[in-house]
PDB file of C-alpha atoms in Angstrom:
ATOM      1  CA  UNK E 890      21.507 -14.955 -18.086  1.00 65.00           C
ATOM      2  CA  UNK E 891      20.835 -12.116 -19.986  1.00 73.00           C
ATOM      3  CA  UNK E 892      22.882  -8.807 -19.577  1.00 82.00           C
ATOM      4  CA  UNK E 893      21.506  -6.030 -17.834  1.00 88.00           C
ATOM      5  CA  UNK E 894      22.030  -2.408 -18.611  1.00 92.00           C
ATOM      6  CA  UNK E 895      22.583  -0.348 -15.061  1.00 91.00           C
ATOM      7  CA  UNK E 896      22.556   3.450 -14.991  1.00 94.00           C
ATOM      8  CA  UNK E 897      24.132   5.171 -12.068  1.00 93.00           C
ATOM      9  CA  UNK E 898      23.118   8.793 -11.540  1.00 93.00           C
ATOM     10  CA  UNK E 899      24.411  11.407  -9.230  1.00 92.00           C
ATOM     11  CA  UNK E 900      21.051  11.962  -7.505  1.00 89.00           C
ATOM     12  CA  UNK E 901      17.325  11.112  -6.998  1.00 85.00           C
ATOM     13  CA  UNK E 902      16.151  13.816  -9.282  1.00 89.00           C
ATOM     14  CA  UNK E 903      18.471  12.795 -12.159  1.00 93.00           C
ATOM     15  CA  UNK E 904      17.641   9.237 -11.599  1.00 90.00           C
ATOM     16  CA  UNK E 905      14.053   9.898 -11.975  1.00 89.00           C
ATOM     17  CA  UNK E 906      14.618  11.919 -15.302  1.00 94.00           C
ATOM     18  CA  UNK E 907      16.755   9.230 -16.829  1.00 95.00           C
ATOM     19  CA  UNK E 908      14.406   6.458 -15.848  1.00 93.00           C
ATOM     20  CA  UNK E 909      11.559   8.490 -17.431  1.00 93.00           C
ATOM     21  CA  UNK E 910      13.576   8.837 -20.656  1.00 96.00           C
ATOM     22  CA  UNK E 911      14.363   5.271 -20.841  1.00 96.00           C
ATOM     23  CA  UNK E 912      11.353   3.414 -19.744  1.00 93.00           C
ATOM     24  CA  UNK E 913       8.575   6.087 -20.512  1.00 94.00           C
ATOM     25  CA  UNK E 914       6.036   8.086 -18.285  1.00 92.00           C
ATOM     26  CA  UNK E 915       2.523   9.133 -18.005  1.00 90.00           C
ATOM     27  CA  UNK E 916       2.126  13.046 -18.359  1.00 91.00           C
ATOM     28  CA  UNK E 917      -1.176  14.259 -16.814  1.00 92.00           C
ATOM     29  CA  UNK E 918      -2.579  17.212 -18.810  1.00 93.00           C
ATOM     30  CA  UNK E 919      -4.344  20.554 -17.298  1.00 94.00           C
ATOM     31  CA  UNK E 920      -7.922  18.714 -18.040  1.00 95.00           C
ATOM     32  CA  UNK E 921      -6.710  15.600 -16.147  1.00 92.00           C
ATOM     33  CA  UNK E 922      -6.419  13.392 -18.891  1.00 93.00           C
ATOM     34  CA  UNK E 923      -3.394  10.964 -19.203  1.00 89.00           C
ATOM     35  CA  UNK E 924      -1.060  10.931 -22.155  1.00 90.00           C
ATOM     36  CA  UNK E 925       1.761   7.988 -22.189  1.00 90.00           C
ATOM     37  CA  UNK E 926       5.266   8.787 -23.497  1.00 91.00           C
ATOM     38  CA  UNK E 927       7.272   5.649 -24.654  1.00 88.00           C
ATOM     39  CA  UNK E 928      10.707   5.347 -23.604  1.00 92.00           C
ATOM     40  CA  UNK E 929      13.299   6.242 -25.776  1.00 92.00           C
ATOM     41  CA  UNK E 930      14.986   2.908 -25.663  1.00 92.00           C
ATOM     42  CA  UNK E 931      12.739   0.231 -27.159  1.00 92.00           C
ATOM     43  CA  UNK E 932      14.518  -2.721 -25.308  1.00 92.00           C
ATOM     44  CA  UNK E 933      14.009  -1.119 -22.048  1.00 94.00           C
ATOM     45  CA  UNK E 934      10.476   0.556 -22.386  1.00 94.00           C
ATOM     46  CA  UNK E 935       7.830  -0.157 -19.706  1.00 92.00           C
ATOM     47  CA  UNK E 936       4.896   0.599 -22.089  1.00 92.00           C
ATOM     48  CA  UNK E 937       3.894  -1.515 -25.312  1.00 91.00           C
ATOM     49  CA  UNK E 938       3.428  -0.014 -28.705  1.00 88.00           C
ATOM     50  CA  UNK E 939      -0.036   1.005 -28.026  1.00 89.00           C
ATOM     51  CA  UNK E 940       0.892   3.146 -24.842  1.00 86.00           C
ATOM     52  CA  UNK E 941      -0.344   0.722 -22.096  1.00 88.00           C
ATOM     53  CA  UNK E 942       1.890  -0.346 -19.184  1.00 86.00           C
ATOM     54  CA  UNK E 943       3.868  -3.401 -19.067  1.00 87.00           C
ATOM     55  CA  UNK E 944       2.364  -5.528 -16.524  1.00 80.00           C
ATOM     56  CA  UNK E 945       6.262  -6.680 -15.923  1.00 83.00           C
ATOM     57  CA  UNK E 946       8.376  -4.125 -15.995  1.00 86.00           C
ATOM     58  CA  UNK E 947      11.741  -4.084 -18.160  1.00 92.00           C
ATOM     59  CA  UNK E 948      13.508  -1.160 -16.518  1.00 91.00           C
ATOM     60  CA  UNK E 949      13.421  -0.569 -12.580  1.00 86.00           C
ATOM     61  CA  UNK E 950      14.064   2.696 -10.588  1.00 85.00           C
ATOM     62  CA  UNK E 951      15.827   1.975  -7.508  1.00 81.00           C
ATOM     63  CA  UNK E 952      16.598   4.810  -5.142  1.00 70.00           C
ATOM     64  CA  UNK E 953      16.052   6.065  -1.716  1.00 65.00           C
ATOM     65  CA  UNK E 954      13.071   8.370  -2.499  1.00 62.00           C
ATOM     66  CA  UNK E 955      11.412   5.477  -4.297  1.00 59.00           C
ATOM     67  CA  UNK E 956      11.847   3.082  -1.368  1.00 61.00           C
ATOM     68  CA  UNK E 957      10.823   5.673   1.135  1.00 63.00           C
ATOM     69  CA  UNK E 958       7.924   6.578  -0.690  1.00 60.00           C
ATOM     70  CA  UNK E 959       6.412   3.031  -0.597  1.00 57.00           C
ATOM     71  CA  UNK E 960       5.987   2.881  -4.382  1.00 58.00           C
ATOM     72  CA  UNK E 961       8.924   0.453  -4.927  1.00 57.00           C
ATOM     73  CA  UNK E 962       6.728  -1.825  -6.922  1.00 63.00           C
ATOM     74  CA  UNK E 963       3.752  -1.385  -9.321  1.00 60.00           C
ATOM     75  CA  UNK E 964       0.361  -2.753  -8.580  1.00 62.00           C
ATOM     76  CA  UNK E 965       0.247  -4.419 -12.116  1.00 63.00           C
ATOM     77  CA  UNK E 966       3.559  -6.047 -11.335  1.00 69.00           C
ATOM     78  CA  UNK E 967       2.059  -7.535  -8.023  1.00 71.00           C
ATOM     79  CA  UNK E 968      -0.933  -8.890  -9.992  1.00 71.00           C
ATOM     80  CA  UNK E 969       1.176 -10.460 -12.857  1.00 70.00           C
ATOM     81  CA  UNK E 970       3.764 -11.818 -10.388  1.00 77.00           C
ATOM     82  CA  UNK E 971       1.571 -13.391  -7.993  1.00 79.00           C
ATOM     83  CA  UNK E 972       2.859 -16.835  -8.550  1.00 82.00           C
ATOM     84  CA  UNK E 973       6.398 -15.684  -8.274  1.00 83.00           C
ATOM     85  CA  UNK E 974       5.540 -13.668  -5.160  1.00 82.00           C
ATOM     86  CA  UNK E 975       3.897 -16.917  -3.651  1.00 86.00           C
ATOM     87  CA  UNK E 976       6.825 -18.775  -4.323  1.00 86.00           C
ATOM     88  CA  UNK E 977       9.214 -16.294  -2.556  1.00 86.00           C
ATOM     89  CA  UNK E 978       7.011 -16.302   0.320  1.00 86.00           C
ATOM     90  CA  UNK E 979       7.140 -20.071   0.623  1.00 87.00           C
ATOM     91  CA  UNK E 980      10.946 -20.219   0.333  1.00 86.00           C
ATOM     92  CA  UNK E 981      11.566 -17.597   3.010  1.00 84.00           C
ATOM     93  CA  UNK E 982       9.422 -19.787   5.387  1.00 85.00           C
ATOM     94  CA  UNK E 983      11.421 -22.786   4.185  1.00 87.00           C
ATOM     95  CA  UNK E 984      14.802 -21.101   4.605  1.00 84.00           C
ATOM     96  CA  UNK E 985      14.029 -19.737   7.998  1.00 82.00           C
ATOM     97  CA  UNK E 986      11.845 -22.460   9.424  1.00 80.00           C
ATOM     98  CA  UNK E 987       9.346 -19.535  10.705  1.00 79.00           C
ATOM     99  CA  UNK E 988       5.874 -19.766   9.266  1.00 77.00           C
ATOM    100  CA  UNK E 989       5.393 -15.920   9.969  1.00 77.00           C
ATOM    101  CA  UNK E 990       8.572 -15.042   7.738  1.00 75.00           C
ATOM    102  CA  UNK E 991       6.290 -15.170   4.552  1.00 76.00           C
ATOM    103  CA  UNK E 992       3.694 -12.747   6.123  1.00 80.00           C
ATOM    104  CA  UNK E 993       4.444  -8.940   6.090  1.00 76.00           C
ATOM    105  CA  UNK E 994       6.745  -8.996   2.957  1.00 81.00           C
ATOM    106  CA  UNK E 995       7.499  -5.108   2.212  1.00 79.00           C
ATOM    107  CA  UNK E 996       7.865  -3.675  -1.332  1.00 76.00           C
ATOM    108  CA  UNK E 997      11.620  -3.434  -0.303  1.00 79.00           C
ATOM    109  CA  UNK E 998      11.883  -7.140   0.288  1.00 82.00           C
ATOM    110  CA  UNK E 999      10.218  -8.108  -3.186  1.00 81.00           C
ATOM    111  CA  UNK E1000      12.403  -5.212  -4.724  1.00 81.00           C
ATOM    112  CA  UNK E1001      15.546  -6.889  -3.209  1.00 82.00           C
ATOM    113  CA  UNK E1002      14.216 -10.413  -4.568  1.00 85.00           C
ATOM    114  CA  UNK E1003      13.629  -8.792  -7.862  1.00 83.00           C
ATOM    115  CA  UNK E1004      17.242  -7.451  -7.858  1.00 82.00           C
ATOM    116  CA  UNK E1005      18.818 -10.788  -6.926  1.00 85.00           C
ATOM    117  CA  UNK E1006      16.846 -12.693  -9.574  1.00 87.00           C
ATOM    118  CA  UNK E1007      17.344 -10.554 -12.714  1.00 87.00           C
ATOM    119  CA  UNK E1008      17.107 -12.623 -15.617  1.00 83.00           C
ATOM    120  CA  UNK E1009      16.319 -15.830 -13.735  1.00 85.00           C
ATOM    121  CA  UNK E1010      13.146 -17.828 -15.487  1.00 85.00           C
ATOM    122  CA  UNK E1011      10.115 -17.966 -13.381  1.00 81.00           C
ATOM    123  CA  UNK E1012      11.576 -15.634 -10.848  1.00 84.00           C
ATOM    124  CA  UNK E1013      10.321 -12.108  -9.778  1.00 84.00           C
ATOM    125  CA  UNK E1014      13.198 -10.346 -11.851  1.00 87.00           C
ATOM    126  CA  UNK E1015      12.865 -12.460 -15.167  1.00 88.00           C
ATOM    127  CA  UNK E1016      11.667  -9.335 -17.436  1.00 89.00           C
ATOM    128  CA  UNK E1017      14.254  -6.863 -16.104  1.00 90.00           C
ATOM    129  CA  UNK E1018      16.624  -5.525 -18.532  1.00 92.00           C
ATOM    130  CA  UNK E1019      17.677  -2.126 -17.159  1.00 93.00           C
ATOM    131  CA  UNK E1020      18.074  -0.804 -13.624  1.00 90.00           C
ATOM    132  CA  UNK E1021      18.415   2.983 -12.964  1.00 91.00           C
ATOM    133  CA  UNK E1022      19.890   3.966  -9.482  1.00 87.00           C
ATOM    134  CA  UNK E1023      21.631   6.842  -7.606  1.00 86.00           C
ATOM    135  CA  UNK E1024      25.019   6.880  -6.270  1.00 81.00           C
ATOM    136  CA  UNK E1025      24.765   6.588  -2.349  1.00 69.00           C
ATOM    137  CA  UNK E1026      25.500   9.918  -0.508  1.00 60.00           C
TER     138      UNK E1026
END
């Protein structure tokens, strides 16, 4: 399994700034246009060389604000990882023996699975190289 770089910050504001610095971000201009900014660390960028967001992120932001907002995973990630998500659903049903276990999977459940499978081929966490998080208060 490849190594994963973990950055621990003191609060959610700092973790968001560090995440943006590492992975990149979109800046909305006054006229409404969006300008992508590539992350400063090429191995951990979530954008390609043309400024397009990668379907499978290399860096994840894990903090309470992100989880509570319901924005734990990007919609592009859900689309590109559809096979792995379906496999995860089947595994949940098989483990629990309950057919309804695979229904109603939340972003938090998927994010937990991403964390548990970092670097494992064919799994949700396969592409993750960096995690930015906060110290629990």
